[in-house]
DNA sequence: CGTGGTGTTGAAGGAAATCAAGCCCGGTGG
DNA sequence: CCACCGGGCTTGATTTCCTTCAACACCACG
């Protein structure tokens, strides 16, 4: 199970622990691109795990502007900490057709109570999400469009790799330029120019299906990306 | 205890629960302005609660640029979820002389195991932190300097009010313009001009000690601030 | 009475937004 | 079959916001 694998990356779990978490995951469901896992302004319906496909976490302002917080892939949890809020302050929308599962929250909380190690692992997962938000803040606040874009692409490559998504699909992002511009906080036109320049410099290439990374090393360099913030290796 | 009061705002706690949490808080300590609770690149030393004064959560890039994530006041937890990381990806620095306390993390985790309601409350606190980070992302990505500044000031006013900091001090922020510029992701010069314009419009006033809010309603309006994201009222 | 940190303001330059036009391509319908 | 349409991508020209550079005022402090 993707979530179990993700936690295992941080803290090797016993088989019993793996089974325990898995037992909180309800049967798989599917959703079409454009569907919502969480709707801004409405109550949380529960918490979920992404099993396949891409989603986006985004927030609309009253006047229609949109900010993309993050992209979600296999193994990412949705609304785990936030279910306690009475209504969602942002949305989570399926970007492609996705496979996901509901988590039985009560059961999970009970398991955490019985096994503190699982609690630690879940807290780690929440802290990881926070670290990614902080990285987006740094990108938006301090980095130029070019740096920020390079950083975001590298982040997605690294996350997909961690999630065990390998092969040709690794580098392809199902993200169009409008979406990307709302993630980087810049206009679509400027997004396009920035992409073109990265292509010209042979750092990435584009195709109708998305962006492909050509030179990871130089892309990481231009984005000042080091992956440390993903806390790849666990503490112990 | 400020942390207890904060959790209590979300989910009314029994006296036993209040005592339980308080029992995890070690004796008060003090730190001078400029000291560090968490140092970027070094291991977490533990987790803390702010009891008085102001701190700032910030991250430095390799080339010296700095981004401020957030300001911390009474009742805010530091490093609660993140202690599990092997090293900190950001710093928390005392902005004024502060009073704080260490949390006994193991004991707290054990209490959470024994009382799921406490776990829920702690998760809520973490989710609240996340919500504030998301709001900073929206501000940096979509709002103009003027909107963002108005929003940030209103956020700090609301948070201080929630933390029970009343009276004349409510509106005064011990934040200089350089710090503010690193929070808003703009240059110090532009920060100054933006402040001046807010003063000219009689939304705020400045004094050697900081910023004072003159017209909360119009300031909230120009910042598109609604406070919903602070999830003031608990779910039930 | 210098000295350094902070705030303020003007002028010039640059990064990104906006406005505008045209392209490619897949879908749809006459 | 082809005309038409719309969504996404691309590029040029102009404008706006913000940065950078520079100078100076203020004040706490040694």
Coordinates of C-alpha atoms (C1' of nucleotides) in Angstrom, one line a residue:
Chain A
X1 CA 0.0 0.0 0.0
X2 CA 1.5 3.4 -1.0
X3 CA 0.9 5.1 2.3
X4 CA 2.5 2.2 4.2
X5 CA 5.5 2.3 1.8
X6 CA 5.9 6.0 2.4
X7 CA 5.9 5.7 6.2
X8 CA 8.2 2.7 5.9
X9 CA 10.7 4.9 4.1
X10 CA 10.9 6.9 7.3
X11 CA 10.7 4.3 9.9
X12 CA 10.9 0.6 9.0
X13 CA 7.6 -1.0 10.1
X14 CA 7.0 -4.5 11.3
X15 CA 4.6 -6.6 9.3
X16 CA 2.1 -6.3 12.1
X17 CA 2.3 -2.5 11.8
X18 CA 2.0 -2.6 8.1
X19 CA -1.1 -4.7 8.4
X20 CA -2.5 -2.5 11.1
X21 CA -2.3 0.6 8.9
X22 CA -3.6 -1.3 5.8
X23 CA -6.6 -2.4 7.8
X24 CA -7.6 1.3 8.1
X25 CA -7.7 1.7 4.4
X26 CA -11.1 1.1 2.9
X27 CA -11.7 -0.4 -0.6
X28 CA -10.3 1.4 -3.6
X29 CA -12.4 4.0 -5.3
X30 CA -12.0 5.8 -8.6
X31 CA -12.7 9.4 -9.5
X32 CA -12.7 11.2 -12.9
X33 CA -10.5 14.1 -13.6
X34 CA -12.1 17.3 -12.3
X35 CA -13.8 15.6 -9.3
X36 CA -13.3 16.9 -5.8
X37 CA -11.9 15.1 -2.8
X38 CA -12.3 18.2 -0.7
X39 CA -14.4 21.2 -1.4
X40 CA -13.5 24.6 -0.2
X41 CA -16.2 25.9 2.2
X42 CA -17.8 22.6 2.8
X43 CA -17.2 20.1 5.6
X44 CA -14.5 17.5 5.3
X45 CA -16.1 14.2 4.3
X46 CA -13.3 12.1 5.7
X47 CA -9.6 11.6 5.0
X48 CA -8.2 9.8 2.0
X49 CA -5.0 8.4 0.5
X50 CA -4.1 8.8 -3.1
X51 CA -3.3 5.5 -4.8
X52 CA -2.8 6.5 -8.4
X53 CA -3.1 9.6 -10.6
X54 CA -2.6 13.3 -9.8
X55 CA -4.6 15.7 -7.7
X56 CA -4.1 19.4 -6.8
X57 CA -4.5 21.2 -3.6
X58 CA -5.8 24.7 -4.3
X59 CA -7.5 27.7 -2.9
X60 CA -9.7 30.3 -4.5
X61 CA -9.9 33.9 -3.5
X62 CA -13.3 35.6 -3.6
X63 CA -12.4 37.5 -6.8
X64 CA -11.6 34.3 -8.6
X65 CA -7.8 34.2 -8.3
X66 CA -6.5 30.8 -7.6
X67 CA -3.4 29.6 -5.8
X68 CA -2.1 26.1 -6.1
X69 CA -0.6 24.8 -2.9
X70 CA 0.7 21.5 -4.0
X71 CA 0.3 18.5 -6.2
X72 CA -0.6 15.1 -4.7
X73 CA 0.5 11.8 -6.0
X74 CA 0.4 8.1 -4.9
X75 CA 0.9 7.7 -1.2
X76 CA -0.1 11.3 -0.2
X77 CA -2.7 11.7 2.5
X78 CA -5.6 14.2 2.1
X79 CA -7.2 15.9 5.1
X80 CA -5.6 13.6 7.7
X81 CA -4.9 16.3 10.2
X82 CA -7.6 18.7 9.0
X83 CA -10.7 16.6 9.3
X84 CA -11.2 18.2 12.6
X85 CA -12.0 21.5 11.0
X86 CA -15.6 22.2 10.5
X87 CA -15.1 23.3 7.0
X88 CA -12.3 23.1 4.4
X89 CA -10.3 26.3 3.7
X90 CA -9.2 24.9 0.4
X91 CA -10.0 22.3 -2.2
X92 CA -8.4 19.1 -3.4
X93 CA -9.3 18.3 -7.0
X94 CA -8.5 15.3 -9.2
X95 CA -6.2 16.4 -12.1
X96 CA -6.3 13.1 -13.9
X97 CA -8.6 10.1 -13.3
X98 CA -7.4 8.9 -9.9
X99 CA -7.6 5.9 -7.7
X100 CA -7.9 6.6 -4.0
X101 CA -9.2 5.1 -0.8
X102 CA -10.9 6.4 2.3
X103 CA -9.2 6.1 5.6
X104 CA -11.1 4.9 8.6
X105 CA -10.1 7.8 10.8
X106 CA -11.4 6.5 14.1
X107 CA -9.8 3.2 13.6
X108 CA -6.6 4.8 12.7
X109 CA -6.7 7.0 15.8
X110 CA -7.3 4.0 17.9
X111 CA -4.3 2.2 16.3
X112 CA -2.1 5.2 17.0
X113 CA -3.2 5.1 20.6
X114 CA -2.3 1.4 20.8
X115 CA 1.0 1.8 19.0
X116 CA 2.9 5.0 19.6
X117 CA 5.3 4.1 16.8
X118 CA 2.5 4.5 14.3
X119 CA 1.6 7.8 15.9
X120 CA 5.2 8.9 15.3
X121 CA 5.0 7.8 11.7
X122 CA 1.8 9.6 11.1
X123 CA 3.1 12.8 12.7
X124 CA 6.2 12.5 10.4
X125 CA 3.9 12.3 7.4
X126 CA 2.1 15.5 8.5
X127 CA 5.5 17.2 9.2
X128 CA 6.6 16.3 5.7
X129 CA 3.6 18.0 4.2
X130 CA 4.4 21.1 6.2
X131 CA 8.0 21.0 5.0
X132 CA 6.7 21.0 1.4
X133 CA 4.4 24.0 2.1
X134 CA 7.4 25.8 3.6
X135 CA 9.4 25.1 0.5
X136 CA 6.6 26.6 -1.6
X137 CA 6.7 29.7 0.6
X138 CA 10.4 30.1 0.0
X139 CA 10.0 29.7 -3.7
X140 CA 7.2 32.2 -3.9
X141 CA 8.9 34.7 -1.6
X142 CA 12.5 34.6 -2.6
X143 CA 13.1 32.8 -5.8
X144 CA 12.8 34.1 -9.3
X145 CA 10.3 32.5 -11.6
X146 CA 13.1 30.5 -13.3
X147 CA 14.5 29.3 -10.0
X148 CA 11.1 28.5 -8.6
X149 CA 10.0 26.6 -11.6
X150 CA 13.2 24.5 -11.7
X151 CA 12.8 23.8 -8.0
X152 CA 9.1 22.7 -8.4
X153 CA 9.9 20.4 -11.3
X154 CA 12.8 18.8 -9.3
X155 CA 10.6 18.4 -6.3
X156 CA 8.0 16.5 -8.3
X157 CA 10.6 14.3 -9.9
X158 CA 12.1 13.5 -6.5
X159 CA 8.7 12.9 -4.9
X160 CA 7.6 10.6 -7.8
X161 CA 10.9 8.7 -7.4
X162 CA 10.2 8.3 -3.6
X163 CA 6.7 7.1 -4.3
X164 CA 8.2 4.4 -6.5
X165 CA 6.9 5.8 -9.8
X166 CA 9.6 4.8 -12.2
X167 CA 10.3 4.5 -15.9
X168 CA 9.3 6.8 -18.7
X169 CA 6.5 8.3 -16.7
X170 CA 8.8 9.6 -14.0
X171 CA 9.4 13.0 -15.5
X172 CA 6.1 13.7 -17.2
X173 CA 3.9 16.0 -15.4
X174 CA 0.2 16.2 -16.3
X175 CA 0.2 19.9 -15.5
X176 CA -0.7 22.5 -18.0
X177 CA 0.8 26.0 -18.1
X178 CA -2.2 27.7 -16.5
X179 CA -2.1 25.4 -13.5
X180 CA 1.7 25.9 -13.3
X181 CA 1.3 29.6 -13.4
X182 CA -1.2 29.4 -10.4
X183 CA 1.3 27.3 -8.5
X184 CA 4.2 29.7 -9.2
X185 CA 2.1 32.8 -8.6
X186 CA 3.0 34.3 -12.0
X187 CA 1.0 35.0 -15.2
X188 CA 0.5 32.3 -17.8
X189 CA 2.4 34.3 -20.3
X190 CA 5.4 34.6 -18.1
X191 CA 5.1 30.9 -17.3
X192 CA 5.4 30.2 -20.9
X193 CA 8.4 32.3 -21.4
X194 CA 10.1 30.8 -18.4
X195 CA 9.5 27.3 -19.7
X196 CA 10.8 28.2 -23.2
X197 CA 14.0 29.5 -21.7
X198 CA 14.5 26.3 -19.7
X199 CA 13.9 24.3 -22.9
X200 CA 16.3 26.6 -24.8
X201 CA 18.9 25.9 -22.2
X202 CA 18.3 22.1 -22.7
X203 CA 17.3 21.6 -19.0
X204 CA 13.9 20.2 -19.9
X205 CA 11.8 19.4 -23.0
X206 CA 8.1 19.7 -23.5
X207 CA 5.7 17.5 -25.3
X208 CA 1.9 17.5 -25.6
X209 CA 1.8 15.3 -22.5
X210 CA 3.9 17.4 -20.2
X211 CA 7.4 18.3 -19.2
X212 CA 10.4 16.0 -19.3
X213 CA 13.6 16.6 -17.4
X214 CA 16.7 16.4 -19.6
X215 CA 19.4 17.4 -17.2
X216 CA 18.6 16.8 -13.6
X217 CA 21.9 18.0 -12.2
X218 CA 21.8 21.4 -13.8
X219 CA 18.1 21.8 -13.2
X220 CA 18.6 21.1 -9.5
X221 CA 21.4 23.7 -9.6
X222 CA 19.4 26.4 -11.2
X223 CA 16.5 25.7 -8.7
X224 CA 18.8 25.5 -5.7
X225 CA 17.2 22.2 -5.0
X226 CA 18.8 19.8 -2.6
X227 CA 16.0 17.5 -1.6
X228 CA 17.0 17.7 2.0
X229 CA 13.7 19.1 2.9
X230 CA 12.0 15.9 1.8
X231 CA 13.9 14.3 4.7
X232 CA 14.7 11.3 2.6
X233 CA 16.6 9.3 5.2
X234 CA 14.8 8.7 8.5
X235 CA 16.4 9.6 11.7
X236 CA 17.4 6.2 12.8
Chain B
X1 CA -1.2 27.5 30.4
X2 CA -1.3 29.1 27.0
X3 CA -1.2 25.9 25.0
X4 CA -4.0 24.4 27.0
X5 CA -6.1 27.5 26.5
X6 CA -5.5 27.3 22.8
X7 CA -6.5 23.7 22.5
X8 CA -9.5 24.4 24.8
X9 CA -10.7 27.0 22.3
X10 CA -11.1 24.2 19.8
X11 CA -12.3 21.4 22.0
X12 CA -13.4 22.1 25.6
X13 CA -11.1 20.1 27.8
X14 CA -11.9 18.5 31.2
X15 CA -9.8 19.5 34.1
X16 CA -8.1 16.2 34.1
X17 CA -7.2 16.7 30.4
X18 CA -5.9 20.2 31.1
X19 CA -3.8 18.9 34.0
X20 CA -2.5 16.1 31.8
X21 CA -1.2 18.4 29.2
X22 CA 0.2 20.8 31.7
X23 CA 2.1 17.9 33.3
X24 CA 4.0 17.6 30.0
X25 CA 5.2 21.1 30.2
X26 CA 8.6 21.5 31.9
X27 CA 9.5 24.5 34.0
X28 CA 9.6 27.9 32.3
X29 CA 12.8 29.2 30.7
X30 CA 13.8 32.5 29.3
X31 CA 15.7 33.4 26.2
X32 CA 17.1 36.7 25.0
X33 CA 16.1 38.2 21.7
X34 CA 18.2 36.7 19.0
X35 CA 18.5 33.3 20.6
X36 CA 17.5 30.2 18.7
X37 CA 14.9 27.6 19.6
X38 CA 15.6 25.7 16.4
X39 CA 18.7 26.0 14.2
X40 CA 18.5 25.3 10.5
X41 CA 20.7 22.3 9.7
X42 CA 21.0 21.1 13.2
X43 CA 19.0 18.3 14.9
X44 CA 15.9 19.3 16.8
X45 CA 16.6 19.6 20.5
X46 CA 13.0 18.9 21.5
X47 CA 9.7 20.6 21.2
X48 CA 8.7 23.8 22.9
X49 CA 5.7 26.0 23.7
X50 CA 5.9 29.8 23.5
X51 CA 4.7 31.4 26.8
X52 CA 5.5 35.0 26.2
X53 CA 7.2 37.3 23.6
X54 CA 7.7 36.9 19.9
X55 CA 9.6 34.5 17.8
X56 CA 10.0 34.1 14.1
X57 CA 10.2 30.9 11.9
X58 CA 12.5 31.5 9.0
X59 CA 14.6 29.8 6.4
X60 CA 17.9 30.9 4.8
X61 CA 18.9 30.1 1.3
X62 CA 22.5 29.3 0.6
X63 CA 23.1 32.7 -0.9
X64 CA 21.9 34.5 2.1
X65 CA 18.3 35.4 1.1
X66 CA 15.9 34.8 3.9
X67 CA 12.2 33.9 3.9
X68 CA 10.1 34.4 7.0
X69 CA 7.4 31.7 7.4
X70 CA 5.6 32.9 10.3
X71 CA 5.6 34.7 13.6
X72 CA 5.1 32.8 16.9
X73 CA 3.4 34.1 20.0
X74 CA 2.1 32.8 23.3
X75 CA 0.6 29.3 23.0
X76 CA 2.3 28.4 19.7
X77 CA 4.1 25.1 19.6
X78 CA 7.5 24.8 18.1
X79 CA 8.7 21.6 16.5
X80 CA 6.0 19.4 17.8
X81 CA 5.5 17.4 14.6
X82 CA 8.9 17.9 13.2
X83 CA 11.1 16.6 16.1
X84 CA 11.1 13.3 14.2
X85 CA 13.3 14.8 11.4
X86 CA 16.9 14.3 11.8
X87 CA 17.7 17.9 11.1
X88 CA 15.8 21.1 11.0
X89 CA 15.1 22.7 7.5
X90 CA 14.5 26.1 9.1
X91 CA 15.2 28.1 12.2
X92 CA 13.1 29.5 15.0
X93 CA 14.6 32.6 16.5
X94 CA 13.5 34.8 19.4
X95 CA 12.5 38.2 18.2
X96 CA 12.0 39.7 21.7
X97 CA 13.1 38.3 25.0
X98 CA 10.8 35.3 25.4
X99 CA 9.5 32.9 28.0
X100 CA 9.0 29.4 26.8
X101 CA 9.0 25.8 28.1
X102 CA 10.1 22.5 26.8
X103 CA 7.5 19.8 26.2
X104 CA 8.2 16.3 27.4
X105 CA 7.6 14.7 24.1
X106 CA 7.5 11.1 25.2
X107 CA 5.2 11.8 28.0
X108 CA 2.9 13.8 25.7
X109 CA 2.8 11.0 23.2
X110 CA 2.0 8.5 25.9
X111 CA -0.9 10.8 27.1
X112 CA -2.2 11.0 23.6
X113 CA -2.2 7.2 23.4
X114 CA -4.2 7.1 26.6
X115 CA -6.6 9.8 25.7
X116 CA -7.5 10.0 22.0
X117 CA -9.3 13.3 22.6
X118 CA -5.9 14.9 23.4
X119 CA -4.5 13.4 20.2
X120 CA -7.3 15.0 18.3
X121 CA -6.6 18.3 19.9
X122 CA -2.9 18.1 19.1
X123 CA -3.6 17.2 15.5
X124 CA -5.9 20.2 15.3
X125 CA -3.1 22.4 16.5
X126 CA -0.8 21.0 13.8
X127 CA -3.5 21.5 11.2
X128 CA -3.9 25.1 12.3
X129 CA -0.3 25.7 11.7
X130 CA -0.7 24.3 8.2
X131 CA -3.6 26.5 7.5
X132 CA -1.5 29.6 8.4
X133 CA 1.3 28.4 6.1
X134 CA -1.3 28.0 3.3
X135 CA -2.5 31.5 3.9
X136 CA 1.1 32.8 3.5
X137 CA 1.3 30.9 0.2
X138 CA -1.8 32.5 -1.1
X139 CA -0.6 35.9 0.0
X140 CA 2.8 35.5 -1.6
X141 CA 1.4 34.0 -4.8
X142 CA -1.8 36.0 -5.5
X143 CA -2.0 39.1 -3.4
X144 CA -0.4 42.4 -4.1
X145 CA 2.1 43.8 -1.6
X146 CA -0.6 46.0 -0.2
X147 CA -3.2 43.3 0.1
X148 CA -0.7 40.9 1.6
X149 CA 0.6 43.3 4.1
X150 CA -2.9 44.2 5.3
X151 CA -3.7 40.5 5.5
X152 CA -0.6 39.7 7.6
X153 CA -1.3 42.5 10.0
X154 CA -4.9 41.4 10.4
X155 CA -3.8 37.8 11.0
X156 CA -1.4 38.9 13.7
X157 CA -4.1 41.0 15.4
X158 CA -6.6 38.1 15.3
X159 CA -4.1 35.6 16.6
X160 CA -3.0 37.8 19.4
X161 CA -6.7 38.3 20.3
X162 CA -7.2 34.5 20.3
X163 CA -4.1 34.1 22.4
X164 CA -5.7 36.4 25.0
X165 CA -3.2 39.2 24.5
X166 CA -5.4 42.2 25.1
X167 CA -5.1 45.9 25.7
X168 CA -2.9 48.5 24.2
X169 CA -0.3 45.9 23.2
X170 CA -2.8 44.0 21.0
X171 CA -2.0 45.9 17.9
X172 CA 1.7 46.6 18.3
X173 CA 4.0 44.3 16.4
X174 CA 7.7 44.2 17.3
X175 CA 8.5 43.6 13.7
X176 CA 10.8 45.9 11.8
X177 CA 10.5 46.7 8.1
X178 CA 13.4 44.4 7.1
X179 CA 11.8 41.5 8.8
X180 CA 8.4 42.4 7.3
X181 CA 9.9 42.6 3.9
X182 CA 11.3 39.1 4.2
X183 CA 7.9 37.8 5.3
X184 CA 6.2 39.5 2.4
X185 CA 8.9 38.6 -0.1
X186 CA 9.4 42.2 -1.2
X187 CA 12.3 44.6 -0.9
X188 CA 12.6 46.8 2.2
X189 CA 12.1 49.9 0.1
X190 CA 8.9 48.7 -1.3
X191 CA 7.8 47.5 2.2
X192 CA 8.4 51.0 3.4
X193 CA 6.4 52.6 0.6
X194 CA 3.5 50.1 1.1
X195 CA 3.4 50.9 4.9
X196 CA 3.5 54.6 4.1
X197 CA 0.5 54.3 1.8
X198 CA -1.5 52.3 4.5
X199 CA -0.6 55.1 7.0
X200 CA -1.7 57.8 4.5
X201 CA -5.0 56.0 4.1
X202 CA -5.4 56.0 7.8
X203 CA -5.6 52.2 8.1
X204 CA -2.7 51.9 10.4
X205 CA -0.2 54.1 12.2
X206 CA 3.4 53.6 13.0
X207 CA 5.4 54.5 16.0
X208 CA 8.9 53.6 17.1
X209 CA 7.5 50.5 18.8
X210 CA 5.7 49.0 15.8
X211 CA 2.5 49.2 13.9
X212 CA -0.9 50.0 15.3
X213 CA -4.2 49.2 13.6
X214 CA -6.5 52.2 13.2
X215 CA -9.3 50.8 11.2
X216 CA -9.7 47.0 11.5
X217 CA -12.7 46.8 9.2
X218 CA -11.2 48.6 6.2
X219 CA -7.8 46.9 6.8
X220 CA -9.5 43.5 6.7
X221 CA -11.3 44.5 3.6
X222 CA -8.2 45.6 1.7
X223 CA -6.4 42.4 2.8
X224 CA -9.4 40.2 1.9
X225 CA -9.1 38.9 5.4
X226 CA -11.9 36.9 6.9
X227 CA -10.3 34.9 9.7
X228 CA -12.2 31.8 8.7
X229 CA -8.9 30.1 8.1
X230 CA -8.0 30.4 11.8
X231 CA -11.0 28.1 12.4
X232 CA -12.0 30.1 15.3
X233 CA -15.0 28.1 16.4
X234 CA -14.4 24.4 17.0
X235 CA -16.4 21.8 15.0
X236 CA -18.8 20.9 17.8
Chain C
dC1 C1' 30.4 62.9 19.0
dG2 C1' 31.1 59.2 15.8
dT3 C1' 28.8 54.9 14.4
dG4 C1' 25.6 51.6 13.0
dG5 C1' 20.9 50.2 12.6
dT6 C1' 16.4 51.6 11.0
dG7 C1' 13.3 54.4 8.4
dT8 C1' 12.3 57.6 4.4
dT9 C1' 12.4 59.3 -0.1
dG10 C1' 13.9 60.2 -5.2
dA11 C1' 15.5 58.4 -9.6
dA12 C1' 16.6 54.8 -12.8
dG13 C1' 16.3 50.1 -14.2
dG14 C1' 14.4 45.5 -14.5
dA15 C1' 11.2 41.7 -13.9
dA16 C1' 6.7 40.4 -14.6
dA17 C1' 1.8 41.7 -16.0
dT18 C1' -1.2 43.0 -19.4
dC19 C1' -2.8 43.5 -24.0
dA20 C1' -3.0 41.6 -28.4
dA21 C1' -2.6 38.5 -32.1
dG22 C1' -1.8 34.2 -34.2
dC23 C1' -0.8 29.1 -34.1
dC24 C1' -1.7 24.1 -33.5
dC25 C1' -4.9 20.5 -32.9
dG26 C1' -8.7 17.8 -31.6
dG27 C1' -13.7 17.8 -31.6
dT28 C1' -18.1 18.6 -33.7
dG29 C1' -21.4 19.4 -36.9
dG30 C1' -22.9 21.0 -41.5
Chain D
dC1 C1' -15.0 16.0 -46.2
dC2 C1' -14.1 20.4 -44.6
dA3 C1' -15.6 24.5 -41.9
dC4 C1' -15.8 26.1 -37.6
dC5 C1' -14.8 26.4 -32.8
dG6 C1' -12.4 26.3 -28.4
dG7 C1' -8.6 25.3 -25.5
dG8 C1' -3.9 25.5 -24.8
dC9 C1' 0.5 27.3 -26.4
dT10 C1' 3.6 31.0 -28.3
dT11 C1' 5.3 35.5 -29.2
dG12 C1' 5.6 40.8 -29.7
dA13 C1' 4.6 45.4 -27.7
dT14 C1' 3.5 48.2 -23.9
dT15 C1' 2.6 49.2 -19.2
dT16 C1' 3.0 48.4 -14.2
dC17 C1' 4.9 47.0 -10.1
dC18 C1' 8.8 46.3 -7.7
dT19 C1' 13.9 46.4 -7.2
dT20 C1' 18.1 48.6 -7.0
dC21 C1' 21.0 52.4 -6.2
dA22 C1' 21.7 56.4 -3.7
dA23 C1' 21.3 59.9 -0.3
dC24 C1' 19.9 61.5 4.0
dA25 C1' 17.4 61.9 8.7
dC26 C1' 16.8 60.0 13.1
dC27 C1' 18.1 57.9 17.2
dA28 C1' 20.1 54.7 20.6
dC29 C1' 24.6 53.6 22.1
dG30 C1' 29.4 53.3 23.2

